[in-house]
């Protein structure tokens, strides 16, 4: 069954109320349910469920026009159970997958269809199955998330298509569930039950995030998180990050070599050869619920003639006027809150893998050793030094 959120005092709305069994009740991005270090160029839709032995959930959808999408299941510890990425999801008979065949993007939506199935037990990815309940978990409860990154049309978070249709098979009975018309936004719900739910959620996220970058982590030095468990991690993304803190007149400069990527906003296909599917630099508040403040995705980042990016993370009052065309500014946000700055790598190619964040974490080696020129070098700097000598003066290059 789909677990319905009940007991909340909902805001007034002209729309008819959703069914308690509606699907995709929760949506999370940089403006709604902004929690657990999200990327500003992605949106997640989440559905909780409880599946007994032999129960299943069937998802039916259309491939989105986007850089990336995936289906992910999680256990009650908010850690990954299973993942199916866009190019792993086999198309329906008579349809084609544009994440495998670029020409399929020109087909009508009716010929870009897929079906997937969540099962309580071992899953066969070749049949578009995902394991729905973590092995050894005492309860049959889980969560499924649909992720979409960089939709071709920025105005359509889902990539120009409806959210997947849902059909539950419970004790042999088929129960359809349409997507909810009103995603849950905790900012618009009131009442004691809502307050308790928000507090419990904040505590769960805070407990998981506190282990990612402990208080003794050095500032302005990128390293692998100690853990991302409990933060709904995406197995296709890996991160290096650093804590940073504000001082008046001080900013942060970051430089590294940029991996190549398929610029889908410029008309390229996700299938085009590249070193990674996606990368970004994001700055988040280091305080629960760990919202994103600002991101610069690959397609939003200035690259110089040698293929390097230069970021300046600063409050507006600390920015010099003569930054130059090859500098990308990431705003600091509230100066009362320490930050964590993340570099993401998504699905590196086999050729790029040795320099990827994934390789560093798989081997346990320090990213400064394995990433080579793709490792982000960072340094605090005064606005005066940056204005007088540029990023080289700040980084000692």
mmCIF file of C-alpha atoms in Angstrom:
data_model
loop_
_atom_site.group_PDB
_atom_site.id
_atom_site.type_symbol
_atom_site.label_atom_id
_atom_site.label_comp_id
_atom_site.label_asym_id
_atom_site.label_seq_id
_atom_site.Cartn_x
_atom_site.Cartn_y
_atom_site.Cartn_z
ATOM 1 C CA UNK A 1 0.000 0.000 0.000
ATOM 2 C CA UNK A 2 0.985 3.650 -0.373
ATOM 3 C CA UNK A 3 1.479 5.290 2.993
ATOM 4 C CA UNK A 4 -0.716 8.381 3.120
ATOM 5 C CA UNK A 5 0.261 11.460 5.131
ATOM 6 C CA UNK A 6 -2.695 12.055 7.464
ATOM 7 C CA UNK A 7 -3.365 14.334 10.390
ATOM 8 C CA UNK A 8 -2.018 17.544 8.814
ATOM 9 C CA UNK A 9 -4.028 20.737 8.655
ATOM 10 C CA UNK A 10 -3.746 21.483 4.930
ATOM 11 C CA UNK A 11 -3.841 25.000 3.507
ATOM 12 C CA UNK A 12 -6.981 26.206 1.802
ATOM 13 C CA UNK A 13 -7.079 25.384 -1.907
ATOM 14 C CA UNK A 14 -9.525 25.738 -4.776
ATOM 15 C CA UNK A 15 -8.488 22.298 -6.054
ATOM 16 C CA UNK A 16 -10.413 19.194 -4.904
ATOM 17 C CA UNK A 17 -8.608 17.236 -2.182
ATOM 18 C CA UNK A 18 -6.289 14.447 -3.281
ATOM 19 C CA UNK A 19 -7.146 10.836 -2.640
ATOM 20 C CA UNK A 20 -5.298 9.352 0.359
ATOM 21 C CA UNK A 21 -3.847 6.850 -2.117
ATOM 22 C CA UNK A 22 -2.489 9.428 -4.574
ATOM 23 C CA UNK A 23 1.092 8.862 -5.685
ATOM 24 C CA UNK A 24 4.195 11.068 -5.465
ATOM 25 C CA UNK A 25 2.950 13.006 -2.449
ATOM 26 C CA UNK A 26 6.384 14.497 -1.737
ATOM 27 C CA UNK A 27 8.420 16.707 -4.062
ATOM 28 C CA UNK A 28 11.862 18.071 -3.195
ATOM 29 C CA UNK A 29 14.016 20.647 -4.952
ATOM 30 C CA UNK A 30 15.634 23.991 -4.160
ATOM 31 C CA UNK A 31 12.290 25.680 -3.438
ATOM 32 C CA UNK A 32 10.039 22.951 -1.968
ATOM 33 C CA UNK A 33 11.216 20.568 0.777
ATOM 34 C CA UNK A 34 14.781 21.842 0.318
ATOM 35 C CA UNK A 35 16.566 19.312 2.540
ATOM 36 C CA UNK A 36 19.576 16.980 2.695
ATOM 37 C CA UNK A 37 21.998 18.740 0.325
ATOM 38 C CA UNK A 38 19.964 18.754 -2.929
ATOM 39 C CA UNK A 39 21.244 20.063 -6.256
ATOM 40 C CA UNK A 40 19.496 23.187 -7.527
ATOM 41 C CA UNK A 41 19.172 21.674 -11.018
ATOM 42 C CA UNK A 42 17.299 18.574 -9.899
ATOM 43 C CA UNK A 43 13.856 17.657 -8.615
ATOM 44 C CA UNK A 44 12.869 14.520 -6.698
ATOM 45 C CA UNK A 45 9.413 12.980 -6.291
ATOM 46 C CA UNK A 46 9.044 10.529 -3.421
ATOM 47 C CA UNK A 47 6.427 7.919 -2.596
ATOM 48 C CA UNK A 48 6.457 5.880 0.634
ATOM 49 C CA UNK A 49 4.941 2.381 0.634
ATOM 50 C CA UNK A 50 4.495 -0.825 2.588
ATOM 51 C CA UNK A 51 4.695 -4.091 0.634
ATOM 52 C CA UNK A 52 3.916 -7.478 2.092
ATOM 53 C CA UNK A 53 5.272 -10.751 0.659
ATOM 54 C CA UNK A 54 4.109 -11.134 -2.928
ATOM 55 C CA UNK A 55 2.961 -7.507 -3.200
ATOM 56 C CA UNK A 56 4.374 -5.230 -5.902
ATOM 57 C CA UNK A 57 4.091 -1.755 -7.401
ATOM 58 C CA UNK A 58 4.082 -1.161 -11.149
ATOM 59 C CA UNK A 59 5.304 2.176 -12.526
ATOM 60 C CA UNK A 60 4.419 3.243 -16.070
ATOM 61 C CA UNK A 61 5.967 6.321 -17.581
ATOM 62 C CA UNK A 62 7.520 8.217 -20.468
ATOM 63 C CA UNK A 63 11.224 9.026 -20.714
ATOM 64 C CA UNK A 64 11.698 12.693 -19.794
ATOM 65 C CA UNK A 65 13.455 15.245 -21.990
ATOM 66 C CA UNK A 66 16.286 15.840 -19.538
ATOM 67 C CA UNK A 67 19.955 15.249 -18.855
ATOM 68 C CA UNK A 68 19.288 12.380 -16.441
ATOM 69 C CA UNK A 69 16.573 10.529 -14.603
ATOM 70 C CA UNK A 70 16.460 7.474 -12.376
ATOM 71 C CA UNK A 71 14.319 5.332 -10.114
ATOM 72 C CA UNK A 72 15.684 4.689 -6.632
ATOM 73 C CA UNK A 73 14.385 2.707 -3.655
ATOM 74 C CA UNK A 74 15.316 3.284 -0.012
ATOM 75 C CA UNK A 75 14.838 1.535 3.307
ATOM 76 C CA UNK A 76 13.662 2.977 6.593
ATOM 77 C CA UNK A 77 17.246 4.088 7.296
ATOM 78 C CA UNK A 78 16.964 6.367 4.208
ATOM 79 C CA UNK A 79 19.837 4.490 2.581
ATOM 80 C CA UNK A 80 19.822 3.046 -0.950
ATOM 81 C CA UNK A 81 18.207 -0.322 -1.599
ATOM 82 C CA UNK A 82 18.222 -0.355 -5.421
ATOM 83 C CA UNK A 83 18.638 1.943 -8.452
ATOM 84 C CA UNK A 84 17.627 1.871 -12.109
ATOM 85 C CA UNK A 85 19.192 4.621 -14.217
ATOM 86 C CA UNK A 86 17.623 6.028 -17.403
ATOM 87 C CA UNK A 87 19.821 4.082 -19.826
ATOM 88 C CA UNK A 88 19.210 0.859 -17.859
ATOM 89 C CA UNK A 89 15.409 1.083 -18.117
ATOM 90 C CA UNK A 90 14.349 -1.091 -21.053
ATOM 91 C CA UNK A 91 11.724 0.509 -23.313
ATOM 92 C CA UNK A 92 8.304 -1.056 -23.863
ATOM 93 C CA UNK A 93 7.774 -3.075 -27.068
ATOM 94 C CA UNK A 94 7.270 -0.576 -29.887
ATOM 95 C CA UNK A 95 9.068 2.171 -27.929
ATOM 96 C CA UNK A 96 12.685 3.345 -27.786
ATOM 97 C CA UNK A 97 14.856 4.830 -25.046
ATOM 98 C CA UNK A 98 16.384 8.269 -25.871
ATOM 99 C CA UNK A 99 19.045 7.714 -23.194
ATOM 100 C CA UNK A 100 20.287 4.787 -25.278
ATOM 101 C CA UNK A 101 19.405 5.895 -28.816
ATOM 102 C CA UNK A 102 19.576 9.659 -29.430
ATOM 103 C CA UNK A 103 17.212 9.423 -32.404
ATOM 104 C CA UNK A 104 14.434 8.213 -30.091
ATOM 105 C CA UNK A 105 14.107 11.760 -28.711
ATOM 106 C CA UNK A 106 12.255 12.731 -31.906
ATOM 107 C CA UNK A 107 9.631 9.997 -31.482
ATOM 108 C CA UNK A 108 6.167 10.833 -30.126
ATOM 109 C CA UNK A 109 5.680 10.309 -26.397
ATOM 110 C CA UNK A 110 3.611 7.183 -27.105
ATOM 111 C CA UNK A 111 6.777 5.573 -28.497
ATOM 112 C CA UNK A 112 9.007 6.524 -25.563
ATOM 113 C CA UNK A 113 7.265 4.458 -22.920
ATOM 114 C CA UNK A 114 8.638 2.232 -20.144
ATOM 115 C CA UNK A 115 7.352 0.069 -17.305
ATOM 116 C CA UNK A 116 9.158 -0.857 -14.087
ATOM 117 C CA UNK A 117 8.163 -2.958 -11.102
ATOM 118 C CA UNK A 118 9.018 -2.721 -7.398
ATOM 119 C CA UNK A 119 9.104 -6.144 -5.752
ATOM 120 C CA UNK A 120 9.460 -7.331 -2.175
ATOM 121 C CA UNK A 121 12.401 -9.609 -2.767
ATOM 122 C CA UNK A 122 15.267 -10.097 -5.241
ATOM 123 C CA UNK A 123 14.938 -7.960 -8.393
ATOM 124 C CA UNK A 124 15.908 -8.597 -12.002
ATOM 125 C CA UNK A 125 17.143 -5.330 -13.569
ATOM 126 C CA UNK A 126 16.871 -6.904 -17.011
ATOM 127 C CA UNK A 127 13.104 -6.965 -16.472
ATOM 128 C CA UNK A 128 13.039 -3.395 -15.073
ATOM 129 C CA UNK A 129 12.567 -4.657 -11.512
ATOM 130 C CA UNK A 130 13.773 -2.879 -8.380
ATOM 131 C CA UNK A 131 14.094 -4.366 -4.931
ATOM 132 C CA UNK A 132 11.606 -2.441 -2.797
ATOM 133 C CA UNK A 133 12.474 -3.520 0.754
ATOM 134 C CA UNK A 134 15.962 -3.687 2.213
ATOM 135 C CA UNK A 135 17.234 -7.210 2.902
ATOM 136 C CA UNK A 136 16.986 -8.031 6.585
ATOM 137 C CA UNK A 137 14.804 -5.005 7.356
ATOM 138 C CA UNK A 138 12.222 -5.851 10.009
ATOM 139 C CA UNK A 139 9.408 -3.797 8.449
ATOM 140 C CA UNK A 140 8.101 -3.901 4.835
ATOM 141 C CA UNK A 141 8.264 -0.099 4.535
ATOM 142 C CA UNK A 142 10.287 1.682 1.862
ATOM 143 C CA UNK A 143 10.475 4.728 -0.365
ATOM 144 C CA UNK A 144 10.806 5.172 -4.116
ATOM 145 C CA UNK A 145 12.198 8.350 -5.653
ATOM 146 C CA UNK A 146 12.037 9.592 -9.241
ATOM 147 C CA UNK A 147 14.941 11.972 -9.942
ATOM 148 C CA UNK A 148 15.147 14.358 -12.893
ATOM 149 C CA UNK A 149 18.229 16.516 -13.556
ATOM 150 C CA UNK A 150 18.394 19.463 -15.950
ATOM 151 C CA UNK A 151 15.119 19.173 -17.882
ATOM 152 C CA UNK A 152 15.427 20.525 -21.427
ATOM 153 C CA UNK A 153 12.627 22.952 -20.624
ATOM 154 C CA UNK A 154 13.467 24.727 -17.327
ATOM 155 C CA UNK A 155 9.768 25.449 -16.824
ATOM 156 C CA UNK A 156 8.910 21.722 -16.711
ATOM 157 C CA UNK A 157 10.562 20.112 -13.696
ATOM 158 C CA UNK A 158 9.539 16.626 -14.819
ATOM 159 C CA UNK A 159 11.067 16.955 -18.282
ATOM 160 C CA UNK A 160 7.894 17.683 -20.210
ATOM 161 C CA UNK A 161 6.072 14.495 -19.244
ATOM 162 C CA UNK A 162 3.605 13.454 -16.510
ATOM 163 C CA UNK A 163 4.908 11.668 -13.436
ATOM 164 C CA UNK A 164 4.770 7.866 -13.684
ATOM 165 C CA UNK A 165 1.407 6.193 -13.234
ATOM 166 C CA UNK A 166 1.255 3.791 -10.308
ATOM 167 C CA UNK A 167 -0.577 0.492 -9.911
ATOM 168 C CA UNK A 168 -0.389 -1.451 -6.655
ATOM 169 C CA UNK A 169 -0.804 -5.199 -6.494
ATOM 170 C CA UNK A 170 -1.806 -5.940 -2.887
ATOM 171 C CA UNK A 171 -2.834 -9.447 -1.884
ATOM 172 C CA UNK A 172 -3.817 -10.096 -5.498
ATOM 173 C CA UNK A 173 -5.899 -6.923 -5.856
ATOM 174 C CA UNK A 174 -4.958 -4.226 -8.403
ATOM 175 C CA UNK A 175 -5.221 -0.675 -7.061
ATOM 176 C CA UNK A 176 -4.407 2.289 -9.374
ATOM 177 C CA UNK A 177 -3.003 5.506 -7.890
ATOM 178 C CA UNK A 178 -2.745 8.750 -9.833
ATOM 179 C CA UNK A 179 -0.101 11.399 -9.029
ATOM 180 C CA UNK A 180 -1.107 13.838 -6.291
ATOM 181 C CA UNK A 181 -2.271 17.237 -7.525
ATOM 182 C CA UNK A 182 -0.745 18.981 -4.491
ATOM 183 C CA UNK A 183 2.727 17.807 -3.397
ATOM 184 C CA UNK A 184 3.334 18.066 0.334
ATOM 185 C CA UNK A 185 5.143 21.266 1.297
ATOM 186 C CA UNK A 186 5.877 21.396 5.039
ATOM 187 C CA UNK A 187 6.078 25.191 4.889
ATOM 188 C CA UNK A 188 2.334 25.343 4.133
ATOM 189 C CA UNK A 189 1.127 22.831 6.725
ATOM 190 C CA UNK A 190 0.300 23.691 10.320
ATOM 191 C CA UNK A 191 -0.816 21.959 13.481
ATOM 192 C CA UNK A 192 0.783 19.815 16.192
ATOM 193 C CA UNK A 193 1.040 16.682 14.067
ATOM 194 C CA UNK A 194 2.797 18.616 11.302
ATOM 195 C CA UNK A 195 5.147 20.162 13.861
ATOM 196 C CA UNK A 196 6.041 16.753 15.282
ATOM 197 C CA UNK A 197 6.621 15.351 11.789
ATOM 198 C CA UNK A 198 8.884 18.246 10.807
ATOM 199 C CA UNK A 199 10.878 17.948 14.046
ATOM 200 C CA UNK A 200 11.333 14.204 13.595
ATOM 201 C CA UNK A 201 12.413 14.665 9.979
ATOM 202 C CA UNK A 202 14.906 17.395 10.932
ATOM 203 C CA UNK A 203 16.410 15.151 13.588
ATOM 204 C CA UNK A 204 16.794 12.243 11.181
ATOM 205 C CA UNK A 205 18.483 14.427 8.562
ATOM 206 C CA UNK A 206 20.646 16.167 11.173
ATOM 207 C CA UNK A 207 21.874 12.864 12.593
ATOM 208 C CA UNK A 208 22.867 11.590 9.139
ATOM 209 C CA UNK A 209 24.420 14.860 7.948
ATOM 210 C CA UNK A 210 26.470 15.370 11.085
ATOM 211 C CA UNK A 211 28.518 12.343 10.097
ATOM 212 C CA UNK A 212 29.204 13.636 6.589
ATOM 213 C CA UNK A 213 31.470 16.520 7.652
ATOM 214 C CA UNK A 214 32.395 16.308 11.345
ATOM 215 C CA UNK A 215 33.325 19.481 13.219
ATOM 216 C CA UNK A 216 37.057 18.775 12.992
ATOM 217 C CA UNK A 217 37.030 18.687 9.172
ATOM 218 C CA UNK A 218 39.568 21.214 7.796
ATOM 219 C CA UNK A 219 38.129 24.201 5.981
ATOM 220 C CA UNK A 220 38.808 25.097 2.334
ATOM 221 C CA UNK A 221 40.162 21.593 1.612
ATOM 222 C CA UNK A 222 37.999 19.242 -0.429
ATOM 223 C CA UNK A 223 37.702 15.688 0.826
ATOM 224 C CA UNK A 224 35.412 12.690 0.675
ATOM 225 C CA UNK A 225 32.429 12.802 3.055
ATOM 226 C CA UNK A 226 32.763 10.451 5.979
ATOM 227 C CA UNK A 227 29.305 9.119 5.108
ATOM 228 C CA UNK A 228 26.223 9.936 3.036
ATOM 229 C CA UNK A 229 24.136 7.183 4.626
ATOM 230 C CA UNK A 230 20.670 8.307 5.666
ATOM 231 C CA UNK A 231 20.541 11.209 3.209
ATOM 232 C CA UNK A 232 18.694 9.466 0.335
ATOM 233 C CA UNK A 233 22.003 9.106 -1.584
ATOM 234 C CA UNK A 234 21.975 8.631 -5.352
ATOM 235 C CA UNK A 235 24.376 5.872 -6.349
ATOM 236 C CA UNK A 236 25.106 7.628 -9.656
ATOM 237 C CA UNK A 237 26.456 10.728 -7.870
ATOM 238 C CA UNK A 238 29.566 11.017 -5.720
ATOM 239 C CA UNK A 239 30.800 14.130 -3.948
ATOM 240 C CA UNK A 240 33.834 15.802 -2.495
ATOM 241 C CA UNK A 241 33.172 18.702 -0.172
ATOM 242 C CA UNK A 242 34.605 21.200 2.240
ATOM 243 C CA UNK A 243 33.373 23.221 5.197
ATOM 244 C CA UNK A 244 33.695 26.998 4.859
ATOM 245 C CA UNK A 245 32.917 29.859 7.229
ATOM 246 C CA UNK A 246 32.295 33.548 6.671
ATOM 247 C CA UNK A 247 34.491 36.464 7.704
ATOM 248 C CA UNK A 248 33.824 40.023 6.499
ATOM 249 C CA UNK A 249 36.046 40.931 3.551
ATOM 250 C CA UNK A 250 37.005 37.282 2.933
ATOM 251 C CA UNK A 251 35.878 35.110 0.033
ATOM 252 C CA UNK A 252 36.680 31.646 -1.269
ATOM 253 C CA UNK A 253 38.337 30.907 -4.625
ATOM 254 C CA UNK A 254 38.099 27.414 -6.160
ATOM 255 C CA UNK A 255 39.759 26.182 -9.340
ATOM 256 C CA UNK A 256 39.972 22.855 -11.129
ATOM 257 C CA UNK A 257 39.753 21.261 -14.543
ATOM 258 C CA UNK A 258 36.202 20.776 -15.816
ATOM 259 C CA UNK A 259 35.117 17.338 -17.079
ATOM 260 C CA UNK A 260 33.342 17.279 -20.413
ATOM 261 C CA UNK A 261 29.564 16.726 -20.347
ATOM 262 C CA UNK A 262 26.610 16.473 -22.776
ATOM 263 C CA UNK A 263 25.091 19.965 -22.834
ATOM 264 C CA UNK A 264 21.468 18.961 -23.265
ATOM 265 C CA UNK A 265 20.243 22.539 -22.804
ATOM 266 C CA UNK A 266 22.251 23.360 -25.940
ATOM 267 C CA UNK A 267 20.651 20.533 -27.919
ATOM 268 C CA UNK A 268 23.124 17.717 -27.287
ATOM 269 C CA UNK A 269 21.927 14.218 -26.376
ATOM 270 C CA UNK A 270 22.618 12.522 -23.026
ATOM 271 C CA UNK A 271 24.145 9.757 -25.142
ATOM 272 C CA UNK A 272 26.853 12.043 -26.591
ATOM 273 C CA UNK A 273 30.378 10.956 -25.580
ATOM 274 C CA UNK A 274 31.580 12.791 -22.478
ATOM 275 C CA UNK A 275 33.657 12.280 -19.344
ATOM 276 C CA UNK A 276 30.663 12.574 -16.997
ATOM 277 C CA UNK A 277 26.916 12.822 -17.473
ATOM 278 C CA UNK A 278 26.712 15.826 -15.143
ATOM 279 C CA UNK A 279 28.778 17.802 -12.673
ATOM 280 C CA UNK A 280 28.119 20.796 -10.471
ATOM 281 C CA UNK A 281 29.450 22.908 -7.615
ATOM 282 C CA UNK A 282 26.827 23.549 -4.924
ATOM 283 C CA UNK A 283 26.863 25.482 -1.690
ATOM 284 C CA UNK A 284 24.627 24.378 1.192
ATOM 285 C CA UNK A 285 23.884 25.574 4.699
ATOM 286 C CA UNK A 286 25.691 23.437 7.267
ATOM 287 C CA UNK A 287 22.637 23.403 9.494
ATOM 288 C CA UNK A 288 19.573 21.153 9.489
ATOM 289 C CA UNK A 289 17.742 20.539 7.233
ATOM 290 C CA UNK A 290 20.874 21.284 5.093
ATOM 291 C CA UNK A 291 19.231 23.203 2.237
ATOM 292 C CA UNK A 292 20.997 24.172 -0.970
ATOM 293 C CA UNK A 293 21.779 27.892 -1.218
ATOM 294 C CA UNK A 294 23.103 28.045 -4.779
ATOM 295 C CA UNK A 295 24.628 25.814 -7.457
ATOM 296 C CA UNK A 296 26.600 26.342 -10.624
ATOM 297 C CA UNK A 297 26.002 23.346 -12.880
ATOM 298 C CA UNK A 298 28.369 22.395 -15.664
ATOM 299 C CA UNK A 299 26.382 24.316 -18.291
ATOM 300 C CA UNK A 300 26.212 27.372 -16.000
ATOM 301 C CA UNK A 301 29.964 27.522 -15.345
ATOM 302 C CA UNK A 302 32.487 29.677 -17.221
ATOM 303 C CA UNK A 303 35.422 27.654 -18.575
ATOM 304 C CA UNK A 304 38.717 29.278 -19.580
ATOM 305 C CA UNK A 305 40.870 28.445 -22.609
ATOM 306 C CA UNK A 306 42.716 25.694 -20.731
ATOM 307 C CA UNK A 307 39.491 23.949 -19.726
ATOM 308 C CA UNK A 308 39.487 25.128 -16.105
ATOM 309 C CA UNK A 309 36.720 26.668 -14.004
ATOM 310 C CA UNK A 310 37.215 29.353 -11.364
ATOM 311 C CA UNK A 311 34.555 29.882 -8.715
ATOM 312 C CA UNK A 312 34.325 32.708 -6.228
ATOM 313 C CA UNK A 313 32.050 32.086 -3.251
ATOM 314 C CA UNK A 314 31.302 35.416 -1.629
ATOM 315 C CA UNK A 315 28.766 37.761 -0.110
ATOM 316 C CA UNK A 316 27.780 40.591 -2.504
ATOM 317 C CA UNK A 317 29.541 43.227 -0.380
ATOM 318 C CA UNK A 318 32.851 41.349 -0.662
ATOM 319 C CA UNK A 319 32.918 40.919 -4.444
ATOM 320 C CA UNK A 320 35.392 43.055 -6.423
ATOM 321 C CA UNK A 321 34.054 44.666 -9.567
ATOM 322 C CA UNK A 322 36.763 43.357 -11.924
ATOM 323 C CA UNK A 323 36.229 39.595 -11.735
ATOM 324 C CA UNK A 324 36.657 38.924 -15.448
ATOM 325 C CA UNK A 325 34.675 36.719 -17.854
ATOM 326 C CA UNK A 326 36.115 33.343 -16.747
ATOM 327 C CA UNK A 327 34.943 33.575 -13.133
ATOM 328 C CA UNK A 328 31.656 32.088 -11.909
ATOM 329 C CA UNK A 329 30.194 33.549 -8.723
ATOM 330 C CA UNK A 330 28.364 31.384 -6.197
ATOM 331 C CA UNK A 331 26.554 33.574 -3.663
ATOM 332 C CA UNK A 332 27.289 33.000 0.017
ATOM 333 C CA UNK A 333 23.755 33.323 1.300
ATOM 334 C CA UNK A 334 23.299 33.923 5.020
ATOM 335 C CA UNK A 335 26.606 34.951 6.560
ATOM 336 C CA UNK A 336 25.406 33.698 9.958
ATOM 337 C CA UNK A 337 25.588 30.047 8.887
ATOM 338 C CA UNK A 338 28.659 27.951 8.058
ATOM 339 C CA UNK A 339 28.524 26.251 4.667
ATOM 340 C CA UNK A 340 29.582 23.089 2.917
ATOM 341 C CA UNK A 341 30.674 23.308 -0.724
ATOM 342 C CA UNK A 342 30.168 20.164 -2.849
ATOM 343 C CA UNK A 343 31.607 19.117 -6.209
ATOM 344 C CA UNK A 344 29.463 16.393 -7.830
ATOM 345 C CA UNK A 345 30.447 13.845 -10.473
ATOM 346 C CA UNK A 346 27.670 11.788 -12.080
ATOM 347 C CA UNK A 347 28.260 8.498 -13.932
ATOM 348 C CA UNK A 348 31.854 8.906 -15.170
ATOM 349 C CA UNK A 349 32.874 7.223 -18.402
ATOM 350 C CA UNK A 350 35.259 4.286 -18.224
ATOM 351 C CA UNK A 351 38.076 6.439 -19.628
ATOM 352 C CA UNK A 352 37.502 9.219 -17.085
ATOM 353 C CA UNK A 353 36.884 6.934 -14.120
ATOM 354 C CA UNK A 354 40.486 6.997 -12.772
ATOM 355 C CA UNK A 355 40.212 10.792 -12.298
ATOM 356 C CA UNK A 356 36.650 10.713 -10.971
ATOM 357 C CA UNK A 357 35.383 11.169 -7.446
ATOM 358 C CA UNK A 358 33.975 7.645 -7.739
ATOM 359 C CA UNK A 359 37.476 6.189 -8.147
ATOM 360 C CA UNK A 360 38.725 8.013 -5.073
ATOM 361 C CA UNK A 361 35.896 6.691 -2.923
ATOM 362 C CA UNK A 362 36.019 3.169 -4.337
ATOM 363 C CA UNK A 363 39.753 2.919 -3.603
ATOM 364 C CA UNK A 364 39.749 4.819 -0.323
ATOM 365 C CA UNK A 365 42.526 7.080 -1.619
ATOM 366 C CA UNK A 366 42.534 10.825 -1.038
ATOM 367 C CA UNK A 367 40.846 12.697 -3.917
ATOM 368 C CA UNK A 368 43.752 15.151 -4.106
ATOM 369 C CA UNK A 369 45.871 12.139 -5.121
ATOM 370 C CA UNK A 370 43.563 10.411 -7.572
ATOM 371 C CA UNK A 371 41.727 13.267 -9.310
ATOM 372 C CA UNK A 372 44.800 14.989 -10.774
ATOM 373 C CA UNK A 373 43.926 18.316 -12.424
ATOM 374 C CA UNK A 374 40.207 17.658 -11.801
ATOM 375 C CA UNK A 375 40.695 18.040 -8.038
ATOM 376 C CA UNK A 376 39.238 21.386 -6.863
ATOM 377 C CA UNK A 377 41.887 23.539 -5.201
ATOM 378 C CA UNK A 378 40.442 26.117 -2.805
ATOM 379 C CA UNK A 379 41.770 29.034 -0.751
ATOM 380 C CA UNK A 380 40.389 31.878 1.299
ATOM 381 C CA UNK A 381 41.337 35.251 -0.084
ATOM 382 C CA UNK A 382 40.704 38.912 0.582
ATOM 383 C CA UNK A 383 38.683 40.885 -1.900
ATOM 384 C CA UNK A 384 41.647 43.228 -2.325
ATOM 385 C CA UNK A 385 44.036 40.401 -3.267
ATOM 386 C CA UNK A 386 41.576 38.980 -5.784
ATOM 387 C CA UNK A 387 40.997 42.416 -7.310
ATOM 388 C CA UNK A 388 44.731 43.128 -7.598
ATOM 389 C CA UNK A 389 46.106 39.763 -8.716
ATOM 390 C CA UNK A 390 43.176 37.615 -9.779
ATOM 391 C CA UNK A 391 42.572 34.006 -8.752
ATOM 392 C CA UNK A 392 46.255 33.110 -9.253
ATOM 393 C CA UNK A 393 47.204 35.465 -6.452
ATOM 394 C CA UNK A 394 44.667 33.825 -4.140
ATOM 395 C CA UNK A 395 45.683 30.249 -4.997
ATOM 396 C CA UNK A 396 49.409 30.897 -5.012
ATOM 397 C CA UNK A 397 49.741 29.785 -8.630
#
